[in-house]
Amino acid sequence: MKKILVLNGPNLNMLGIREPGVYGTATLESIERNLRRAAGEHGAELEFFQSNHEGDLIDRIHQAYGVFDGMIMNPGALTHYSYAIRDAVSAVAVPLVEVHISNIHKREEFRHKSVIAPAALGQIAGFGAYGYELGLMALLKHLSAKGDE
């Protein structure tokens, strides 16, 4: 059974309340429930962590080393400037899929660049809450292909 860590950054605890025109009406709890269901269908085990504090996210990424097979992360606004999170992802070398509810490339200019993307397997953006499930499928496909080598 693959163990996957799902990380959510600042303000994602406010999903369902925060700018529903941009982020939809799904709550973080409903996203977690749907993702847990999808993971169960594919024999994966998930652990969830959300923080509004960069250092807490970095600590949790460090703790993933040797424990988790992969990570899914929506870094929120930290996407655009947290070299510390990017370095943490690189340091642990646990495969990561970056997920964004909105299409960051269609929004304000400052949101177009992800400093974390170069350390990730890939990025999924613009598919709403379903992007988390797409990220899970992509990560599990990568991990199973890696196991076939």
PDB file of C-alpha atoms in Angstrom:
ATOM      1  CA  MET A   1       0.000   0.000   0.000  1.00  0.00           C
ATOM      2  CA  LYS A   2       1.454   3.369  -1.053  1.00  0.00           C
ATOM      3  CA  LYS A   3       1.601   6.039   1.636  1.00  0.00           C
ATOM      4  CA  ILE A   4       0.874   9.560   0.381  1.00  0.00           C
ATOM      5  CA  LEU A   5       1.185  12.809   2.321  1.00  0.00           C
ATOM      6  CA  VAL A   6      -1.253  15.556   1.272  1.00  0.00           C
ATOM      7  CA  LEU A   7      -0.103  19.037   2.244  1.00  0.00           C
ATOM      8  CA  ASN A   8      -2.110  22.238   2.076  1.00  0.00           C
ATOM      9  CA  GLY A   9      -0.673  25.680   2.650  1.00  0.00           C
ATOM     10  CA  PRO A  10      -1.964  29.035   3.831  1.00  0.00           C
ATOM     11  CA  ASN A  11      -5.647  29.915   3.674  1.00  0.00           C
ATOM     12  CA  LEU A  12      -6.721  26.532   2.310  1.00  0.00           C
ATOM     13  CA  ASN A  13      -8.469  25.881   5.610  1.00  0.00           C
ATOM     14  CA  MET A  14     -10.848  28.638   4.443  1.00  0.00           C
ATOM     15  CA  LEU A  15     -11.999  26.810   1.292  1.00  0.00           C
ATOM     16  CA  GLY A  16     -15.755  27.004   0.865  1.00  0.00           C
ATOM     17  CA  ILE A  17     -15.717  30.493   2.390  1.00  0.00           C
ATOM     18  CA  ARG A  18     -12.787  32.144   0.634  1.00  0.00           C
ATOM     19  CA  GLU A  19     -13.539  33.609  -2.809  1.00  0.00           C
ATOM     20  CA  PRO A  20     -15.968  30.921  -4.025  1.00  0.00           C
ATOM     21  CA  GLY A  21     -15.904  32.469  -7.506  1.00  0.00           C
ATOM     22  CA  VAL A  22     -12.220  31.539  -7.742  1.00  0.00           C
ATOM     23  CA  TYR A  23     -11.921  28.471  -5.504  1.00  0.00           C
ATOM     24  CA  GLY A  24     -15.412  26.998  -5.620  1.00  0.00           C
ATOM     25  CA  THR A  25     -17.559  25.954  -2.699  1.00  0.00           C
ATOM     26  CA  ALA A  26     -15.839  22.706  -1.715  1.00  0.00           C
ATOM     27  CA  THR A  27     -14.366  22.721   1.765  1.00  0.00           C
ATOM     28  CA  LEU A  28     -10.982  21.261   2.638  1.00  0.00           C
ATOM     29  CA  GLU A  29     -12.831  18.564   4.595  1.00  0.00           C
ATOM     30  CA  SER A  30     -14.872  17.560   1.536  1.00  0.00           C
ATOM     31  CA  ILE A  31     -11.732  17.488  -0.611  1.00  0.00           C
ATOM     32  CA  GLU A  32     -10.045  15.240   1.948  1.00  0.00           C
ATOM     33  CA  ARG A  33     -13.104  12.947   2.113  1.00  0.00           C
ATOM     34  CA  ASN A  34     -13.227  12.577  -1.697  1.00  0.00           C
ATOM     35  CA  LEU A  35      -9.490  12.059  -1.924  1.00  0.00           C
ATOM     36  CA  ARG A  36      -9.544   9.419   0.819  1.00  0.00           C
ATOM     37  CA  ARG A  37     -12.292   7.572  -1.098  1.00  0.00           C
ATOM     38  CA  ALA A  38     -10.286   7.706  -4.335  1.00  0.00           C
ATOM     39  CA  ALA A  39      -7.143   6.553  -2.535  1.00  0.00           C
ATOM     40  CA  GLY A  40      -9.013   3.608  -1.031  1.00  0.00           C
ATOM     41  CA  GLU A  41     -10.148   2.534  -4.491  1.00  0.00           C
ATOM     42  CA  HIS A  42      -6.490   2.421  -5.557  1.00  0.00           C
ATOM     43  CA  GLY A  43      -5.029   0.861  -2.435  1.00  0.00           C
ATOM     44  CA  ALA A  44      -3.289   3.977  -1.170  1.00  0.00           C
ATOM     45  CA  GLU A  45      -3.142   5.376   2.347  1.00  0.00           C
ATOM     46  CA  LEU A  46      -3.293   9.140   2.876  1.00  0.00           C
ATOM     47  CA  GLU A  47      -2.258  11.477   5.630  1.00  0.00           C
ATOM     48  CA  PHE A  48      -3.367  15.119   5.568  1.00  0.00           C
ATOM     49  CA  PHE A  49      -1.674  18.225   6.937  1.00  0.00           C
ATOM     50  CA  GLN A  50      -2.631  21.887   6.557  1.00  0.00           C
ATOM     51  CA  SER A  51      -0.824  24.887   7.966  1.00  0.00           C
ATOM     52  CA  ASN A  52      -0.786  28.618   7.532  1.00  0.00           C
ATOM     53  CA  HIS A  53       2.875  28.615   8.600  1.00  0.00           C
ATOM     54  CA  GLU A  54       5.723  28.001   6.172  1.00  0.00           C
ATOM     55  CA  GLY A  55       8.025  26.458   8.778  1.00  0.00           C
ATOM     56  CA  ASP A  56       5.394  23.917   9.841  1.00  0.00           C
ATOM     57  CA  LEU A  57       5.018  22.810   6.220  1.00  0.00           C
ATOM     58  CA  ILE A  58       8.793  22.522   5.847  1.00  0.00           C
ATOM     59  CA  ASP A  59       9.026  20.445   9.034  1.00  0.00           C
ATOM     60  CA  ARG A  60       6.291  18.116   7.741  1.00  0.00           C
ATOM     61  CA  ILE A  61       8.060  17.740   4.383  1.00  0.00           C
ATOM     62  CA  HIS A  62      11.261  16.812   6.226  1.00  0.00           C
ATOM     63  CA  GLN A  63       9.357  14.243   8.300  1.00  0.00           C
ATOM     64  CA  ALA A  64       8.116  12.617   5.071  1.00  0.00           C
ATOM     65  CA  TYR A  65      11.626  11.385   4.264  1.00  0.00           C
ATOM     66  CA  GLY A  66      11.730   7.592   4.440  1.00  0.00           C
ATOM     67  CA  VAL A  67       8.082   7.430   5.570  1.00  0.00           C
ATOM     68  CA  PHE A  68       5.975   8.399   2.547  1.00  0.00           C
ATOM     69  CA  ASP A  69       6.122   7.151  -1.029  1.00  0.00           C
ATOM     70  CA  GLY A  70       4.852  10.432  -2.451  1.00  0.00           C
ATOM     71  CA  MET A  71       3.337  13.819  -1.689  1.00  0.00           C
ATOM     72  CA  ILE A  72       0.580  15.994  -3.106  1.00  0.00           C
ATOM     73  CA  MET A  73       0.828  19.655  -2.223  1.00  0.00           C
ATOM     74  CA  ASN A  74      -1.192  22.778  -2.734  1.00  0.00           C
ATOM     75  CA  PRO A  75       1.261  25.367  -1.395  1.00  0.00           C
ATOM     76  CA  GLY A  76      -1.212  28.243  -1.758  1.00  0.00           C
ATOM     77  CA  ALA A  77       0.486  31.623  -2.045  1.00  0.00           C
ATOM     78  CA  LEU A  78       3.796  30.059  -0.946  1.00  0.00           C
ATOM     79  CA  THR A  79       3.922  28.639  -4.481  1.00  0.00           C
ATOM     80  CA  HIS A  80       5.204  31.921  -5.805  1.00  0.00           C
ATOM     81  CA  TYR A  81       8.014  32.768  -3.396  1.00  0.00           C
ATOM     82  CA  SER A  82       8.912  29.967  -0.975  1.00  0.00           C
ATOM     83  CA  TYR A  83      12.355  28.830  -1.994  1.00  0.00           C
ATOM     84  CA  ALA A  84      12.514  27.201   1.439  1.00  0.00           C
ATOM     85  CA  ILE A  85       9.648  24.845   0.561  1.00  0.00           C
ATOM     86  CA  ARG A  86      11.201  24.153  -2.827  1.00  0.00           C
ATOM     87  CA  ASP A  87      14.499  23.295  -1.124  1.00  0.00           C
ATOM     88  CA  ALA A  88      12.720  21.031   1.393  1.00  0.00           C
ATOM     89  CA  VAL A  89      10.999  19.140  -1.435  1.00  0.00           C
ATOM     90  CA  SER A  90      14.343  18.739  -3.211  1.00  0.00           C
ATOM     91  CA  ALA A  91      16.107  17.666  -0.016  1.00  0.00           C
ATOM     92  CA  VAL A  92      13.777  14.775   0.813  1.00  0.00           C
ATOM     93  CA  ALA A  93      13.488  13.556  -2.798  1.00  0.00           C
ATOM     94  CA  VAL A  94       9.954  12.222  -2.182  1.00  0.00           C
ATOM     95  CA  PRO A  95       8.001  12.507  -5.457  1.00  0.00           C
ATOM     96  CA  LEU A  96       5.628  15.488  -5.306  1.00  0.00           C
ATOM     97  CA  VAL A  97       2.696  16.599  -7.442  1.00  0.00           C
ATOM     98  CA  GLU A  98       1.831  20.297  -7.092  1.00  0.00           C
ATOM     99  CA  VAL A  99      -1.908  21.024  -7.194  1.00  0.00           C
ATOM    100  CA  HIS A 100      -3.817  24.287  -7.560  1.00  0.00           C
ATOM    101  CA  ILE A 101      -7.586  24.661  -7.518  1.00  0.00           C
ATOM    102  CA  SER A 102      -7.551  27.698  -9.799  1.00  0.00           C
ATOM    103  CA  ASN A 103      -5.561  28.029 -12.993  1.00  0.00           C
ATOM    104  CA  ILE A 104      -2.662  30.103 -11.673  1.00  0.00           C
ATOM    105  CA  HIS A 105      -1.583  30.876 -15.238  1.00  0.00           C
ATOM    106  CA  LYS A 106      -4.857  32.718 -15.960  1.00  0.00           C
ATOM    107  CA  ARG A 107      -4.718  34.869 -12.848  1.00  0.00           C
ATOM    108  CA  GLU A 108      -2.649  37.836 -11.723  1.00  0.00           C
ATOM    109  CA  GLU A 109       0.869  37.990 -13.148  1.00  0.00           C
ATOM    110  CA  PHE A 110       2.528  37.315  -9.782  1.00  0.00           C
ATOM    111  CA  ARG A 111       0.711  33.954  -9.598  1.00  0.00           C
ATOM    112  CA  HIS A 112       2.015  32.682 -12.945  1.00  0.00           C
ATOM    113  CA  LYS A 113       5.348  31.440 -11.628  1.00  0.00           C
ATOM    114  CA  SER A 114       5.794  28.543  -9.240  1.00  0.00           C
ATOM    115  CA  VAL A 115       9.180  28.312  -7.575  1.00  0.00           C
ATOM    116  CA  ILE A 116       8.225  24.818  -6.369  1.00  0.00           C
ATOM    117  CA  ALA A 117       7.380  23.369  -9.803  1.00  0.00           C
ATOM    118  CA  PRO A 118      11.013  22.638 -10.769  1.00  0.00           C
ATOM    119  CA  ALA A 119      11.252  20.283  -7.773  1.00  0.00           C
ATOM    120  CA  ALA A 120       7.908  18.574  -8.528  1.00  0.00           C
ATOM    121  CA  LEU A 121       6.991  15.716 -10.835  1.00  0.00           C
ATOM    122  CA  GLY A 122       4.359  17.958 -12.332  1.00  0.00           C
ATOM    123  CA  GLN A 123       1.690  20.535 -11.694  1.00  0.00           C
ATOM    124  CA  ILE A 124      -2.090  20.308 -11.986  1.00  0.00           C
ATOM    125  CA  ALA A 125      -3.976  23.596 -12.035  1.00  0.00           C
ATOM    126  CA  GLY A 126      -7.426  24.843 -12.897  1.00  0.00           C
ATOM    127  CA  PHE A 127      -9.571  21.749 -12.355  1.00  0.00           C
ATOM    128  CA  GLY A 128     -11.030  22.847  -9.038  1.00  0.00           C
ATOM    129  CA  ALA A 129     -11.142  20.430  -6.133  1.00  0.00           C
ATOM    130  CA  TYR A 130     -10.967  17.538  -8.634  1.00  0.00           C
ATOM    131  CA  GLY A 131      -7.347  18.512  -9.257  1.00  0.00           C
ATOM    132  CA  TYR A 132      -6.403  16.724  -6.055  1.00  0.00           C
ATOM    133  CA  GLU A 133      -7.786  13.456  -7.411  1.00  0.00           C
ATOM    134  CA  LEU A 134      -5.996  14.040 -10.713  1.00  0.00           C
ATOM    135  CA  GLY A 135      -2.814  14.632  -8.739  1.00  0.00           C
ATOM    136  CA  LEU A 136      -3.324  11.411  -6.805  1.00  0.00           C
ATOM    137  CA  MET A 137      -3.841   9.418 -10.018  1.00  0.00           C
ATOM    138  CA  ALA A 138      -0.728  10.938 -11.605  1.00  0.00           C
ATOM    139  CA  LEU A 139       1.355  10.257  -8.509  1.00  0.00           C
ATOM    140  CA  LEU A 140       0.165   6.655  -8.167  1.00  0.00           C
ATOM    141  CA  LYS A 141       0.820   6.048 -11.883  1.00  0.00           C
ATOM    142  CA  HIS A 142       4.349   7.412 -11.452  1.00  0.00           C
ATOM    143  CA  LEU A 143       4.971   5.278  -8.359  1.00  0.00           C
ATOM    144  CA  SER A 144       3.696   2.107 -10.018  1.00  0.00           C
ATOM    145  CA  ALA A 145       5.828   2.750 -13.122  1.00  0.00           C
ATOM    146  CA  LYS A 146       8.833   3.368 -10.863  1.00  0.00           C
ATOM    147  CA  GLY A 147       8.156   0.018  -9.183  1.00  0.00           C
ATOM    148  CA  ASP A 148       8.066  -1.717 -12.576  1.00  0.00           C
ATOM    149  CA  GLU A 149      11.634  -0.670 -13.390  1.00  0.00           C
TER     150      GLU A 149
END
